[in-house]
PDB file of C-alpha atoms in Angstrom:
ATOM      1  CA  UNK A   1     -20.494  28.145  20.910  1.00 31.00           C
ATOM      2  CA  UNK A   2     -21.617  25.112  20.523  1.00 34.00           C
ATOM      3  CA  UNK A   3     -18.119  23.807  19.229  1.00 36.00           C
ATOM      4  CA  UNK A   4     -15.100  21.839  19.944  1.00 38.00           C
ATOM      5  CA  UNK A   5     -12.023  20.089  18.169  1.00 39.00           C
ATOM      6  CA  UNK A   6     -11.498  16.848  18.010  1.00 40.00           C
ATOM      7  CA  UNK A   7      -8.142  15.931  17.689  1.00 43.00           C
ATOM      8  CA  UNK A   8      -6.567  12.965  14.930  1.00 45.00           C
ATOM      9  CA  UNK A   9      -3.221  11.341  15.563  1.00 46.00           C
ATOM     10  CA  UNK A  10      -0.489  13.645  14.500  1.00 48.00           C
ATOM     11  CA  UNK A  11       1.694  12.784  11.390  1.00 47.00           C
ATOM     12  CA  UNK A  12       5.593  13.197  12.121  1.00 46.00           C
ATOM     13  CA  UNK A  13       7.526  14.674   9.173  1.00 45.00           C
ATOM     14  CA  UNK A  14      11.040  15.239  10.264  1.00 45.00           C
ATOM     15  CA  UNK A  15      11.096  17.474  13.035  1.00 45.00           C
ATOM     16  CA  UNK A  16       7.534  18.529  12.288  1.00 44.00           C
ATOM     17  CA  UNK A  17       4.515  17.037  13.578  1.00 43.00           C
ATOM     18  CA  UNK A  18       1.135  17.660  11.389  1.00 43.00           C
ATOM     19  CA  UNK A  19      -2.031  17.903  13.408  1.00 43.00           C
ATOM     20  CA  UNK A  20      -5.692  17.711  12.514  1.00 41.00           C
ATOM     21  CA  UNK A  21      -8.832  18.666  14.023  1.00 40.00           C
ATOM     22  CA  UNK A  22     -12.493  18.021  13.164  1.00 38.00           C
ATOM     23  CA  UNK A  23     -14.313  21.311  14.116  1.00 38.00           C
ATOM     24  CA  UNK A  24     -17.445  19.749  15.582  1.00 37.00           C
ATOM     25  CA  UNK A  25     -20.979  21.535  15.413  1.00 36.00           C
ATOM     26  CA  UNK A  26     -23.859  20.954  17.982  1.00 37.00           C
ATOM     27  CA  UNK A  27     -25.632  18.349  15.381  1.00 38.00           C
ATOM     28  CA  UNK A  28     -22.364  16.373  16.970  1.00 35.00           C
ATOM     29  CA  UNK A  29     -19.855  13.596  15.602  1.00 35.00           C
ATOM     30  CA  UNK A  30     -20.312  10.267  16.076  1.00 35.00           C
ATOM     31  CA  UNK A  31     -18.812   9.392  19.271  1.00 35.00           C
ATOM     32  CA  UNK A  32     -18.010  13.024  20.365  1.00 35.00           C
ATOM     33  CA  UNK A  33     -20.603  14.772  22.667  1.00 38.00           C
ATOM     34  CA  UNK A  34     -20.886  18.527  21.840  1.00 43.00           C
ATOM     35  CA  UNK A  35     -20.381  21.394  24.650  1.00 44.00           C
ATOM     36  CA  UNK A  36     -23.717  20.851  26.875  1.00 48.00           C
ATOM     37  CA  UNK A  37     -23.509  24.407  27.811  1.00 48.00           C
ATOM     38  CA  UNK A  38     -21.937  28.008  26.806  1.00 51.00           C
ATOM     39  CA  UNK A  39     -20.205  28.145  30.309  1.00 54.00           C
ATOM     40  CA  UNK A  40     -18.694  24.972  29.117  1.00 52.00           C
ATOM     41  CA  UNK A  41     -17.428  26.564  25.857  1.00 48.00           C
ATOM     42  CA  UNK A  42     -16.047  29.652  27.362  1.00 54.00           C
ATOM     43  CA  UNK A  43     -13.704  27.429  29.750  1.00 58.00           C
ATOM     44  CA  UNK A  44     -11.803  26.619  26.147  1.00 57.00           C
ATOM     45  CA  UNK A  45      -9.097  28.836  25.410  1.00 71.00           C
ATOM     46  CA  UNK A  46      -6.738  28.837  22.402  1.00 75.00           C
ATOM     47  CA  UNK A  47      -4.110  27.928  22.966  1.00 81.00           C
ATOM     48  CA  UNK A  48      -2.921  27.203  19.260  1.00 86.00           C
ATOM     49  CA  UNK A  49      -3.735  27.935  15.814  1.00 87.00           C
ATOM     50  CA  UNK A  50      -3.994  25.586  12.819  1.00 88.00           C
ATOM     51  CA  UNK A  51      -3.338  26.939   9.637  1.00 88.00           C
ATOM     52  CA  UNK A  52      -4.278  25.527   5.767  1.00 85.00           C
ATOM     53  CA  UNK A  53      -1.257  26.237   3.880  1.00 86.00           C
ATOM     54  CA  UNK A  54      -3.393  27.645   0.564  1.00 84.00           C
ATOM     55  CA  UNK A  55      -4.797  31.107   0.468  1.00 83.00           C
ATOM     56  CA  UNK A  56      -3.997  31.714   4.603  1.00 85.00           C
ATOM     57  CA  UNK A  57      -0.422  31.213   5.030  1.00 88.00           C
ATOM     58  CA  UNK A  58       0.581  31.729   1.182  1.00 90.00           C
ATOM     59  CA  UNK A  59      -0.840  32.627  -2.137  1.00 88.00           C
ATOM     60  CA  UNK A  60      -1.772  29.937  -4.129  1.00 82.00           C
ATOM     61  CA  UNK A  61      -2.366  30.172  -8.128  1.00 84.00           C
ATOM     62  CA  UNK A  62      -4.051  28.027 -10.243  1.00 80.00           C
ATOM     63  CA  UNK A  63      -2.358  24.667 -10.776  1.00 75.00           C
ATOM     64  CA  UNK A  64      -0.542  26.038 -14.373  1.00 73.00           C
ATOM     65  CA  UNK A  65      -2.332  24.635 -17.537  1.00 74.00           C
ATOM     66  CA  UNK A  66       0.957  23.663 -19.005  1.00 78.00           C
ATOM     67  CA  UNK A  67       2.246  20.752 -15.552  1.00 83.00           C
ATOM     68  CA  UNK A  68       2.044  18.002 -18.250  1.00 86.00           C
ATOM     69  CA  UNK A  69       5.179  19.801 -19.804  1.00 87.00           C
ATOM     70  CA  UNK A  70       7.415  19.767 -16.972  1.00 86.00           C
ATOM     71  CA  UNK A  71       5.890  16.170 -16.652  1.00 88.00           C
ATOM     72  CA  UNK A  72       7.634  15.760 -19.805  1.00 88.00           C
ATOM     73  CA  UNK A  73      10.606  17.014 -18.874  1.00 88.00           C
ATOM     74  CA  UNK A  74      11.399  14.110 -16.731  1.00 87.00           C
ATOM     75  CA  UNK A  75       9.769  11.301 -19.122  1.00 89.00           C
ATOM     76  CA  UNK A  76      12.348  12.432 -21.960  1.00 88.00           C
ATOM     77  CA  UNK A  77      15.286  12.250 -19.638  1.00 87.00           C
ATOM     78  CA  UNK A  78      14.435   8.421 -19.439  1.00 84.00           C
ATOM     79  CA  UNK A  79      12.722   7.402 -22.498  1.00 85.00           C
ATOM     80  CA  UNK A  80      14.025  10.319 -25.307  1.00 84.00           C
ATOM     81  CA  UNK A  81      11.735  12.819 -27.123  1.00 87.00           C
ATOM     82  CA  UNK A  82       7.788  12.779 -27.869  1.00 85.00           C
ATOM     83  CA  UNK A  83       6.302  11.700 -24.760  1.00 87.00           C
ATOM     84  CA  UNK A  84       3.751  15.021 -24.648  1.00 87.00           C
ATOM     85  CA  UNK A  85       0.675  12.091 -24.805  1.00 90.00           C
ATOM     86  CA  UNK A  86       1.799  10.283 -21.812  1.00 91.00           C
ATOM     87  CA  UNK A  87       2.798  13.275 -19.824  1.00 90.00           C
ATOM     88  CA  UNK A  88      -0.669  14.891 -20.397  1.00 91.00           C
ATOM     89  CA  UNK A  89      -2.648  11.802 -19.922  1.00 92.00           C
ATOM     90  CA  UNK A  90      -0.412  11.314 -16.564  1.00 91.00           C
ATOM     91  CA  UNK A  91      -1.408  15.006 -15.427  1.00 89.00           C
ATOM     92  CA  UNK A  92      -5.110  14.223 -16.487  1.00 91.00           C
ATOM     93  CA  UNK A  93      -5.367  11.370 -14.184  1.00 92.00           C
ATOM     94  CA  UNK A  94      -3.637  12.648 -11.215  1.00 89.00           C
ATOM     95  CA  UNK A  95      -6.007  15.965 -11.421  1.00 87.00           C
ATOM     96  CA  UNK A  96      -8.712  13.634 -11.984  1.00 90.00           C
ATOM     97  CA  UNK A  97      -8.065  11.257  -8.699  1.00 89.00           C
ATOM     98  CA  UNK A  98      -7.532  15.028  -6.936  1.00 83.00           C
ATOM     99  CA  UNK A  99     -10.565  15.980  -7.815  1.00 84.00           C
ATOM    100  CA  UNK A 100     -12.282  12.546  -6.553  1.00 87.00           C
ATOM    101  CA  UNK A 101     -10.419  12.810  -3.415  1.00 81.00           C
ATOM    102  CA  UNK A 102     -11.557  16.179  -2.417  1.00 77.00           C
ATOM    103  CA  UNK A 103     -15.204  15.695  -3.706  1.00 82.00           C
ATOM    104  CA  UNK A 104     -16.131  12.369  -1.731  1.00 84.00           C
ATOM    105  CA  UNK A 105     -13.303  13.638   0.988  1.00 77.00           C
ATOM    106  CA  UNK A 106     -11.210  10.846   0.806  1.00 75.00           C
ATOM    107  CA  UNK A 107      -8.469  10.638   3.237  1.00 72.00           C
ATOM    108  CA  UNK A 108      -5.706   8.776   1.760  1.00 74.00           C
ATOM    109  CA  UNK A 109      -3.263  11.054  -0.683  1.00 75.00           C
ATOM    110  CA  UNK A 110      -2.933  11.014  -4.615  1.00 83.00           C
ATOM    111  CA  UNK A 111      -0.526   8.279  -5.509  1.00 88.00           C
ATOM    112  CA  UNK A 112       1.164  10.037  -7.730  1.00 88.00           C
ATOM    113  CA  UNK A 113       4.082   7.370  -8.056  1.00 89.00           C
ATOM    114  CA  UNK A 114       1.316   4.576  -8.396  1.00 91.00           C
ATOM    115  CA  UNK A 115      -0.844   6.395 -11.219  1.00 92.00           C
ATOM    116  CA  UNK A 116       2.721   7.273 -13.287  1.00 91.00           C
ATOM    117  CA  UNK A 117       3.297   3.230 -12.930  1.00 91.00           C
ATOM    118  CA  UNK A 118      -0.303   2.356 -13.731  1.00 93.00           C
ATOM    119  CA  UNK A 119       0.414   5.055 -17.053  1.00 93.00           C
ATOM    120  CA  UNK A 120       2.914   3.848 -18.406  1.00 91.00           C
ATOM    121  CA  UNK A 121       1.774   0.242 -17.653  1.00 92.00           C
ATOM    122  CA  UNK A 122      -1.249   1.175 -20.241  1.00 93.00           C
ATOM    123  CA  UNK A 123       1.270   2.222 -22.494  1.00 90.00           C
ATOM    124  CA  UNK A 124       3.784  -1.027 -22.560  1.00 90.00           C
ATOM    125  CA  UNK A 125       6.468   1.060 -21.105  1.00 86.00           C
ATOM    126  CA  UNK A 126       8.685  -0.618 -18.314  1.00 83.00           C
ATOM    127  CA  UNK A 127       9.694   1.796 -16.403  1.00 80.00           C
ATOM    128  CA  UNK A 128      12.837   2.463 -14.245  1.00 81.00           C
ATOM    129  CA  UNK A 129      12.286   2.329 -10.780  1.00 77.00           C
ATOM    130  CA  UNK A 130      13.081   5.953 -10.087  1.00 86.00           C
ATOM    131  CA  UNK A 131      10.997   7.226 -12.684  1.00 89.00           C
ATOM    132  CA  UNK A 132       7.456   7.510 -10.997  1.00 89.00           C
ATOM    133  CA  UNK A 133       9.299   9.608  -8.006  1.00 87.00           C
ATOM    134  CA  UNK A 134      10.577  12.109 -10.723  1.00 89.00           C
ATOM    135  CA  UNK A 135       7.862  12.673 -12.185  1.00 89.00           C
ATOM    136  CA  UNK A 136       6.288  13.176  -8.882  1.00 87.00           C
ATOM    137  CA  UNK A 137       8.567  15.421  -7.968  1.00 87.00           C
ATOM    138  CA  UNK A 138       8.532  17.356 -10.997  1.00 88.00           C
ATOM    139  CA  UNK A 139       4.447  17.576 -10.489  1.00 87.00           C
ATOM    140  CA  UNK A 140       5.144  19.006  -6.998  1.00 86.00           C
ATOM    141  CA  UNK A 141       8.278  21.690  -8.230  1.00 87.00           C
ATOM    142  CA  UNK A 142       5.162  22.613 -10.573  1.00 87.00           C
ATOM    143  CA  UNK A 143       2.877  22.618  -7.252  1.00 85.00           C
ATOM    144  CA  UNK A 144       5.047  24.457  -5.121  1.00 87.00           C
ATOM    145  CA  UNK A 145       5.920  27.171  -8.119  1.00 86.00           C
ATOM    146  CA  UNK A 146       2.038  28.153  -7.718  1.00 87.00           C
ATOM    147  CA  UNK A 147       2.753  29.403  -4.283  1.00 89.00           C
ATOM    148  CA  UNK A 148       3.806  33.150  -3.776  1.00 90.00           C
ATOM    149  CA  UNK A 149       4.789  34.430  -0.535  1.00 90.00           C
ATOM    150  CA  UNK A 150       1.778  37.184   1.012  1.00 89.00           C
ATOM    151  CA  UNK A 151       3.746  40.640   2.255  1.00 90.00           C
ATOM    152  CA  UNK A 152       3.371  40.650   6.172  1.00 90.00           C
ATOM    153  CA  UNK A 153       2.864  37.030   6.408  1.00 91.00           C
ATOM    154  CA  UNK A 154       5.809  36.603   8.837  1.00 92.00           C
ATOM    155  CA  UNK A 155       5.007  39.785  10.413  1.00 92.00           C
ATOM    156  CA  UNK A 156       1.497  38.750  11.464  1.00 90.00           C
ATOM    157  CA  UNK A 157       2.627  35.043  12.593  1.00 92.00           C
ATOM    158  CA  UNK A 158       5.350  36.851  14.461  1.00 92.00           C
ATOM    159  CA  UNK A 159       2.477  38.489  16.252  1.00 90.00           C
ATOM    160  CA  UNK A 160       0.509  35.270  17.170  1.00 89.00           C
ATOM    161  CA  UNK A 161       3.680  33.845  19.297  1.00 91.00           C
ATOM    162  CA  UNK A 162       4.496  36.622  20.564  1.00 90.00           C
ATOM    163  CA  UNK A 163       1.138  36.737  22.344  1.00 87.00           C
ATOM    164  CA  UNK A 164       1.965  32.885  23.170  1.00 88.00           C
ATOM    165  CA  UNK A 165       0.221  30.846  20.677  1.00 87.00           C
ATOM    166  CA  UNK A 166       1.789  27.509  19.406  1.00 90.00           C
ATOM    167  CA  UNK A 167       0.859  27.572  15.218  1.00 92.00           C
ATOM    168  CA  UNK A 168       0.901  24.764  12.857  1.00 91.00           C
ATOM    169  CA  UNK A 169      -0.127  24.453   9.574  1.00 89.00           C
ATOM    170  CA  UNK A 170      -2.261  21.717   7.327  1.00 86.00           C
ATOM    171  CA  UNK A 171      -2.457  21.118   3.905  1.00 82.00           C
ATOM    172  CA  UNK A 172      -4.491  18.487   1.688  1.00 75.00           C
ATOM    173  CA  UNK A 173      -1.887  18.821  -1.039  1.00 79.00           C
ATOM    174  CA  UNK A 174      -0.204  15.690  -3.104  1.00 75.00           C
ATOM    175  CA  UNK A 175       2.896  17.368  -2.970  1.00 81.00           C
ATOM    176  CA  UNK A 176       5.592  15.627  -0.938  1.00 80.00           C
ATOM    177  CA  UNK A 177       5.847  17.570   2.333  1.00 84.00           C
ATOM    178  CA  UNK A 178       9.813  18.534   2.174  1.00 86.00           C
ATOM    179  CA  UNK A 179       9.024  20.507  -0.869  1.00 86.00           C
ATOM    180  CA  UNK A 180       6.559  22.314   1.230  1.00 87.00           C
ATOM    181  CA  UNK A 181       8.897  22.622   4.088  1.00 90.00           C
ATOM    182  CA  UNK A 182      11.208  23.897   1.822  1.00 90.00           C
ATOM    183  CA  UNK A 183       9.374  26.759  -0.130  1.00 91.00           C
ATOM    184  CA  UNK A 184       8.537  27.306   3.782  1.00 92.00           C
ATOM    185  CA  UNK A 185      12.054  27.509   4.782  1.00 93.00           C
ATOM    186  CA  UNK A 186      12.467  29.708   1.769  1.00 92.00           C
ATOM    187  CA  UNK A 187       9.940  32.357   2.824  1.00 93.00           C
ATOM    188  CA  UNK A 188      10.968  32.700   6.248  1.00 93.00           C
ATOM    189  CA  UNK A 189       7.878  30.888   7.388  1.00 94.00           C
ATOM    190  CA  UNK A 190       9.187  27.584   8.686  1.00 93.00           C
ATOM    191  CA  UNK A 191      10.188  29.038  12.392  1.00 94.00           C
ATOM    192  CA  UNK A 192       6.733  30.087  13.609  1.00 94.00           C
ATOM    193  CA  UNK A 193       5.418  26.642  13.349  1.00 92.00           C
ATOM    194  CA  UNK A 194       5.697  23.948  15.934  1.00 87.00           C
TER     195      UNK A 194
END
């Protein structure tokens, strides 16, 4: 009691659309007046359920100790060998500016592509043009390798439509979102979300 949601626009991503909502308590929201009764609460009914992807749909690990190596990876395919320093101080910063966004609840995403530029910038490398997208996407292939599929997952969401309910999913990860749909795909999970 005493709650409602508050909906934010919805984010289109392919044939998915991402949804937010701002669970608000009786202190209120700006600009959002809270249920003035419980009769008024109990006329809501769910009608759909918003997941977070981590720990509720999936099983998500620690980020692995070891990301500036497969940051690496993709800074030796352009540049040669011994680029270990750059690849670690590249995974420092973009934990780092994770870390600031989630503490002071920032809303824009990690710029991964941005801080790899700004990196190697520092560094007097010039940098191909593709390059900051690899190593992004060889920071989320590390992301989305933390994730491990949770027995009876499918089973359960099953369950929720077929009792009606529409389902979606959220996640405040700075992993591009067709990796995500992908590892979904892979699991099975992708059809029980609108």
């Amino acid at each position: 009691l005493g709650r409602q949601f508050v909906p934010c626009p919805p984010k289109q991503i392919g044939r998915l659309v991402f949804t937010t909502h701002v669970i608000q308590s009786q202190a209120g929201l700006a600009g959002v007046a809270p249920f003035n009764s419980a009769a008024d609460a109990q006329r809501v009914s769910v009608r759909a359920i918003l997941f977070d992807l981590g720990d509720t749909v999936v099983r998500l690990e620690p980020f692995p100790a070891d990301v500036a190596a497969d940051l690496e990876v993709e800074l030796n395919a352009h540049f040669g060998p011994g680029r270990h320093a750059i690849a670690a101080k590249i995974a420092a910063r973009i934990a780092e500016d994770a870390r600031e966004a989630h503490r002071t609840a920032r809303r824009d995403e990690v710029d991964i592509p941005a801080i790899v530029r700004s990196v190697l910038a520092e560094a007097g490398i010039a940098s191909p043009a593709t390059l900051a997208m690899a190593v992004a996407d060889a920071h989320g292939r590390a992301d989305v390798g933390r994730i491990h599929e949770v027995p009876g997952r499918a089973q359960f969401l099953d369950g929720l439509r077929g009792r009606g309910y529409r389902l979606a999913i959220v996640s405040n990860t700075t992993t591009r979102s067709e990796l995500l749909i992908g590892m979904l795909e892979r699991f099975g999970l992708l059809p029980y979300f609108d």
